[in-house]
Coordinates of C-alpha atoms in Angstrom, one line a residue:
M18 CA -56.1 228.3 126.9
T19 CA -58.1 225.3 124.9
K20 CA -60.0 222.8 127.2
A21 CA -60.7 220.3 124.3
T22 CA -59.6 216.9 125.1
I23 CA -56.8 215.6 122.9
A24 CA -57.8 213.2 120.3
P25 CA -55.5 210.6 118.9
P26 CA -53.8 211.1 115.8
D27 CA -55.2 209.3 112.7
T28 CA -56.9 206.6 114.4
A29 CA -57.5 203.8 112.1
K30 CA -60.9 201.9 112.5
N31 CA -63.0 199.7 110.6
D32 CA -66.2 198.3 112.1
G33 CA -64.9 198.9 115.6
H34 CA -61.7 196.9 114.8
Q35 CA -58.2 198.2 114.2
I36 CA -57.0 197.9 110.8
N37 CA -53.7 195.8 110.8
G38 CA -50.6 197.8 110.8
A39 CA -51.8 200.6 113.1
H40 CA -49.3 201.8 115.5
P41 CA -50.0 201.3 119.2
Q42 CA -49.0 205.2 119.6
D43 CA -52.4 205.8 117.5
A44 CA -54.4 205.0 120.8
P45 CA -56.3 207.6 122.5
I46 CA -53.8 209.4 125.0
P47 CA -55.6 209.5 128.6
L48 CA -55.6 212.9 130.1
D49 CA -55.6 212.9 134.0
K50 CA -56.3 216.5 134.3
P51 CA -57.4 219.3 131.8
I52 CA -54.7 221.0 129.4
E53 CA -55.2 224.5 131.3
S54 CA -53.8 223.0 134.5
M55 CA -50.8 221.3 133.0
D56 CA -47.2 222.3 133.2
L57 CA -45.0 223.0 130.0
Q58 CA -43.1 219.7 130.5
E59 CA -46.3 217.8 130.6
I60 CA -47.2 219.3 127.4
I61 CA -43.9 218.6 126.0
D62 CA -44.2 214.7 127.2
L63 CA -47.9 214.5 125.8
Y64 CA -46.8 216.2 122.3
D65 CA -43.9 213.4 122.2
Q66 CA -46.5 210.5 122.4
L67 CA -48.0 211.7 119.0
D68 CA -47.0 210.4 115.7
D69 CA -48.5 212.8 113.4
K70 CA -47.1 216.2 114.4
N71 CA -49.3 217.9 111.8
S72 CA -52.6 216.6 113.3
E73 CA -55.2 218.8 115.1
S74 CA -54.2 217.4 118.4
A75 CA -50.5 218.4 117.9
Q76 CA -51.6 222.0 116.7
T77 CA -53.5 222.2 120.0
L78 CA -50.7 221.1 122.0
R79 CA -48.5 223.7 120.4
Q80 CA -51.0 226.5 120.9
D81 CA -51.2 225.5 124.6
F82 CA -47.6 225.4 124.9
L83 CA -47.1 229.0 123.6
T84 CA -49.9 230.4 125.7
L85 CA -48.1 229.1 128.7
I86 CA -44.6 230.0 127.6
K87 CA -45.9 233.7 126.6
S88 CA -46.8 234.4 130.2
H89 CA -43.8 232.6 131.7
P90 CA -40.7 233.4 129.3
A91 CA -38.2 232.9 131.9
R92 CA -38.9 229.2 131.5
L93 CA -37.0 229.4 128.2
N94 CA -33.9 229.2 130.3
Q95 CA -34.6 225.4 130.7
R96 CA -32.8 223.5 128.0
E97 CA -35.9 221.0 127.0
I98 CA -38.5 223.8 126.8
A99 CA -36.3 226.1 124.8
S100 CA -35.5 223.1 122.4
F101 CA -39.0 222.2 122.0
L102 CA -39.9 225.8 121.1
V103 CA -37.1 226.3 118.5
Q104 CA -37.5 222.7 116.9
Q105 CA -41.4 222.1 117.1
I106 CA -43.1 225.6 116.9
D107 CA -43.1 227.5 113.7
P108 CA -41.9 231.3 114.2
E109 CA -45.4 232.1 112.5
E110 CA -47.1 230.4 115.0
I111 CA -45.4 232.4 117.8
A112 CA -46.1 235.9 116.0
Q113 CA -49.9 235.1 115.6
L114 CA -50.4 234.9 119.3
E115 CA -52.3 237.8 120.9
W116 CA -49.7 239.9 122.2
D117 CA -50.2 242.8 124.6
S118 CA -48.1 245.2 122.5
P119 CA -45.0 245.0 120.1
N120 CA -42.7 245.6 123.1
H121 CA -44.1 242.4 124.8
M122 CA -43.1 240.5 121.6
L123 CA -39.6 242.1 122.0
Q124 CA -39.3 241.2 125.5
F125 CA -40.4 237.5 124.6
S126 CA -37.8 237.8 121.9
E127 CA -35.1 238.8 124.6
S128 CA -35.8 235.8 126.5
L129 CA -35.1 233.6 123.7
Y130 CA -31.4 235.1 123.6
Q131 CA -31.2 234.1 127.1
S132 CA -31.5 230.5 126.2
R133 CA -28.8 227.9 126.4
I134 CA -27.6 227.5 122.9
E135 CA -26.8 224.0 122.1
D136 CA -25.1 224.1 118.7
E137 CA -25.0 226.2 115.4
Q138 CA -28.3 224.9 114.0
F139 CA -30.1 225.7 117.4
A140 CA -28.7 229.1 117.1
T141 CA -29.7 229.7 113.6
Q142 CA -33.3 228.4 114.5
L143 CA -33.3 230.9 117.4
N144 CA -32.4 233.9 115.4
H145 CA -35.2 232.8 112.9
H146 CA -37.6 233.2 115.6
A147 CA -36.3 236.3 117.1
S148 CA -36.2 237.8 113.4
S149 CA -40.1 236.9 112.8
L150 CA -41.1 238.4 116.1
L151 CA -39.2 241.5 115.4
R152 CA -40.9 241.8 111.8
H153 CA -44.3 241.3 113.1
A154 CA -43.9 244.0 115.9
L155 CA -42.4 246.5 113.2
Y156 CA -45.4 245.7 110.9
H157 CA -48.0 246.4 113.9
Y158 CA -46.4 249.9 114.0
E159 CA -46.0 250.4 110.5
Q160 CA -49.7 249.6 109.7
K161 CA -50.9 252.0 112.5
G162 CA -48.6 254.6 111.3
E163 CA -46.8 255.0 114.6
M164 CA -43.4 255.6 113.0
E165 CA -41.8 257.0 116.2
K166 CA -42.2 253.7 118.2
M167 CA -41.3 251.8 115.1
F168 CA -38.0 253.8 115.2
R169 CA -37.3 253.3 119.0
L170 CA -38.1 249.6 118.5
M171 CA -35.7 249.4 115.6
R172 CA -32.9 250.8 117.8
L173 CA -33.3 248.3 120.3
A174 CA -33.2 245.4 117.6
P175 CA -29.7 243.6 117.0
S176 CA -28.1 245.0 114.0
Y177 CA -27.0 241.6 112.4
L178 CA -30.8 240.7 112.4
L179 CA -31.6 243.5 110.4
R180 CA -28.9 242.7 108.0
Q181 CA -30.0 239.0 107.5
N182 CA -33.6 239.7 106.5
E183 CA -34.4 241.7 103.3
E184 CA -37.9 242.8 104.7
L185 CA -36.5 244.1 108.0
S186 CA -33.8 245.9 105.8
R187 CA -36.9 247.6 104.1
L188 CA -38.5 248.4 107.6
Q189 CA -35.1 249.8 108.8
Y190 CA -35.0 251.9 105.5
R191 CA -38.6 253.4 106.4
A192 CA -37.6 254.0 110.0
N193 CA -34.4 256.0 109.0
T194 CA -36.4 258.0 106.4
Y195 CA -38.9 259.0 109.2
E196 CA -35.9 259.7 111.3
I197 CA -34.2 262.2 108.8
K198 CA -37.9 264.0 108.0
R199 CA -38.3 264.4 111.8
V200 CA -34.9 266.0 112.1
R201 CA -35.5 268.3 109.2
R202 CA -38.5 269.4 110.7
S203 CA -36.9 270.1 114.0
R204 CA -34.2 272.0 112.4
R205 CA -36.6 274.3 110.6
F206 CA -38.4 274.9 113.8
L207 CA -35.2 275.9 115.7
Y208 CA -34.0 278.1 112.7
G209 CA -37.4 279.8 113.0
Y210 CA -37.0 280.2 116.6
L211 CA -33.5 281.6 116.4
F212 CA -34.6 284.1 113.6
L213 CA -37.5 285.3 115.7
Q214 CA -35.1 285.5 118.8
I215 CA -32.7 287.9 116.6
L216 CA -35.5 290.1 116.0
L217 CA -36.7 290.3 119.5
V218 CA -33.3 291.0 120.7
L219 CA -32.5 293.6 118.1
F220 CA -35.6 295.5 117.8
V221 CA -38.6 294.6 120.3
F222 CA -36.9 294.1 123.8
P223 CA -34.7 297.3 123.4
F224 CA -37.9 299.6 122.8
L225 CA -39.9 297.5 125.4
F226 CA -37.0 298.3 127.9
I227 CA -36.6 301.9 127.1
N228 CA -40.2 302.4 127.5
A229 CA -40.6 300.6 130.7
E230 CA -37.7 302.5 132.1
N231 CA -38.7 306.2 130.9
G232 CA -42.3 305.5 132.4
K233 CA -44.0 305.5 129.1
L234 CA -45.0 301.8 128.8
Q235 CA -45.9 301.9 132.5
R236 CA -48.3 304.7 132.0
Q237 CA -50.0 303.1 129.3
V238 CA -50.4 299.8 131.4
E239 CA -51.8 301.8 134.2
E240 CA -54.2 303.6 131.9
L241 CA -55.6 300.3 130.2
A242 CA -55.8 298.2 133.6
D243 CA -56.9 301.1 135.6
V244 CA -54.4 300.4 138.4
N245 CA -51.4 302.4 139.9
I246 CA -48.1 300.5 139.7
G247 CA -46.4 303.3 141.7
D248 CA -42.9 302.9 140.4
D249 CA -40.3 305.9 140.6
G250 CA -36.7 306.5 139.5
Y251 CA -37.5 306.5 135.9
Q252 CA -34.2 306.8 133.7
L253 CA -34.0 307.9 130.1
L254 CA -32.4 305.5 127.7
S255 CA -31.3 305.7 124.2
Y256 CA -31.9 303.1 121.9
S257 CA -28.1 302.1 121.6
E258 CA -28.1 301.5 125.4
G259 CA -31.3 299.5 125.2
L260 CA -29.9 297.3 122.5
Y261 CA -26.5 297.0 124.5
W262 CA -28.9 296.2 127.5
S263 CA -30.9 293.5 125.3
V264 CA -27.8 291.8 123.8
I265 CA -26.0 291.6 127.3
T266 CA -29.1 290.0 129.0
A267 CA -29.9 287.7 126.2
S268 CA -26.4 286.3 126.2
S269 CA -26.6 285.5 130.1
I270 CA -23.7 288.0 130.8
G271 CA -25.3 290.7 132.5
Y272 CA -22.7 293.3 133.5
G273 CA -24.8 295.1 135.7
D274 CA -24.2 298.7 134.3
I275 CA -27.4 299.1 133.3
T276 CA -30.2 297.7 135.4
P277 CA -34.2 297.8 135.2
T278 CA -35.5 300.0 138.0
T279 CA -39.2 299.5 137.4
T280 CA -41.3 296.4 138.1
T281 CA -42.3 296.5 134.2
G282 CA -38.5 296.5 133.2
R283 CA -37.6 293.8 135.6
I284 CA -40.1 291.4 134.2
I285 CA -39.1 292.3 130.7
A286 CA -35.5 291.4 131.7
A287 CA -36.6 288.1 133.4
V288 CA -38.3 286.9 130.2
L289 CA -35.6 287.9 128.1
G290 CA -32.9 286.0 130.1
T291 CA -34.9 282.9 130.1
M292 CA -35.3 283.3 126.4
G293 CA -31.6 284.0 126.3
V294 CA -30.6 280.6 128.4
V295 CA -32.7 278.5 125.9
T296 CA -31.2 280.1 122.9
V297 CA -27.8 279.3 123.9
G298 CA -28.4 275.7 124.5
I299 CA -30.0 275.5 121.0
L300 CA -27.1 277.1 119.6
A301 CA -24.5 274.8 121.3
G302 CA -26.4 272.0 120.2
L303 CA -26.6 273.1 116.5
V304 CA -22.7 273.8 116.4
L305 CA -21.9 270.5 118.0
D306 CA -23.8 268.8 115.3
W307 CA -22.1 270.8 112.6
I308 CA -18.5 270.1 113.7
S309 CA -19.4 266.4 114.6
P310 CA -18.7 263.4 112.0
R311 CA -21.8 261.6 110.6
R312 CA -21.8 258.1 110.1
I313 CA -23.8 255.8 107.6
G314 CA -25.5 252.8 109.2

């Protein structure tokens, strides 16, 4: 926060004498304590004593007010403090503050909406401030290419703000375009997974299960790893039986008429069953998306 002493606005002097017509309010304003230890109400009272609201002194007081209110946004519930912010502080001055993150800006914007609305003009000015904060927060994410965060922030924003501002409408369009592309990428991945799952269920897992149960796969593992698994009770299965077992296991039905008796076969069954549960969930989501009506806006 600024520590400089507030100078009088446009003090008119000539050889040590005040020029005729100068206002008595133009005299230096005494400060009993430094600005950084002042309260918001004290800053407002000091600001009201200034004649020139565009002077350097007024700008300094506004910056000090913003720095304090940024750390204590709950004070906006007080009528006089909220009125000062809306009427005396330009929205760009708020947005140019050093915010911790765009979410911090949004939290401050939410505090604005909790202020007591005095009249229609006050509400319009408040919306202008909130719109400016939202726009700068979205700019921050757009410049850094963080489109996912930008989309999430856009979902939290009031919809009427997005319709009132053309620039916010443009940012909303960019966020929606990103979301459409993200969904398409995700669907391509899911379709690829489903195609792979079909190949595994129809061809790979049936042969793995058959070879595991008749002992062929186990003997190959024992030779490669130089270990003795020690399973017995092998069963000779045909491809049709292996395919039947694979489909029943992947669909999470599991009648139990064909069950693995070897350690290797049980491991294969566990892997296939887990993949089947995931696949059923994906299929249910896709079917629900296909039959659900879509909305624009």
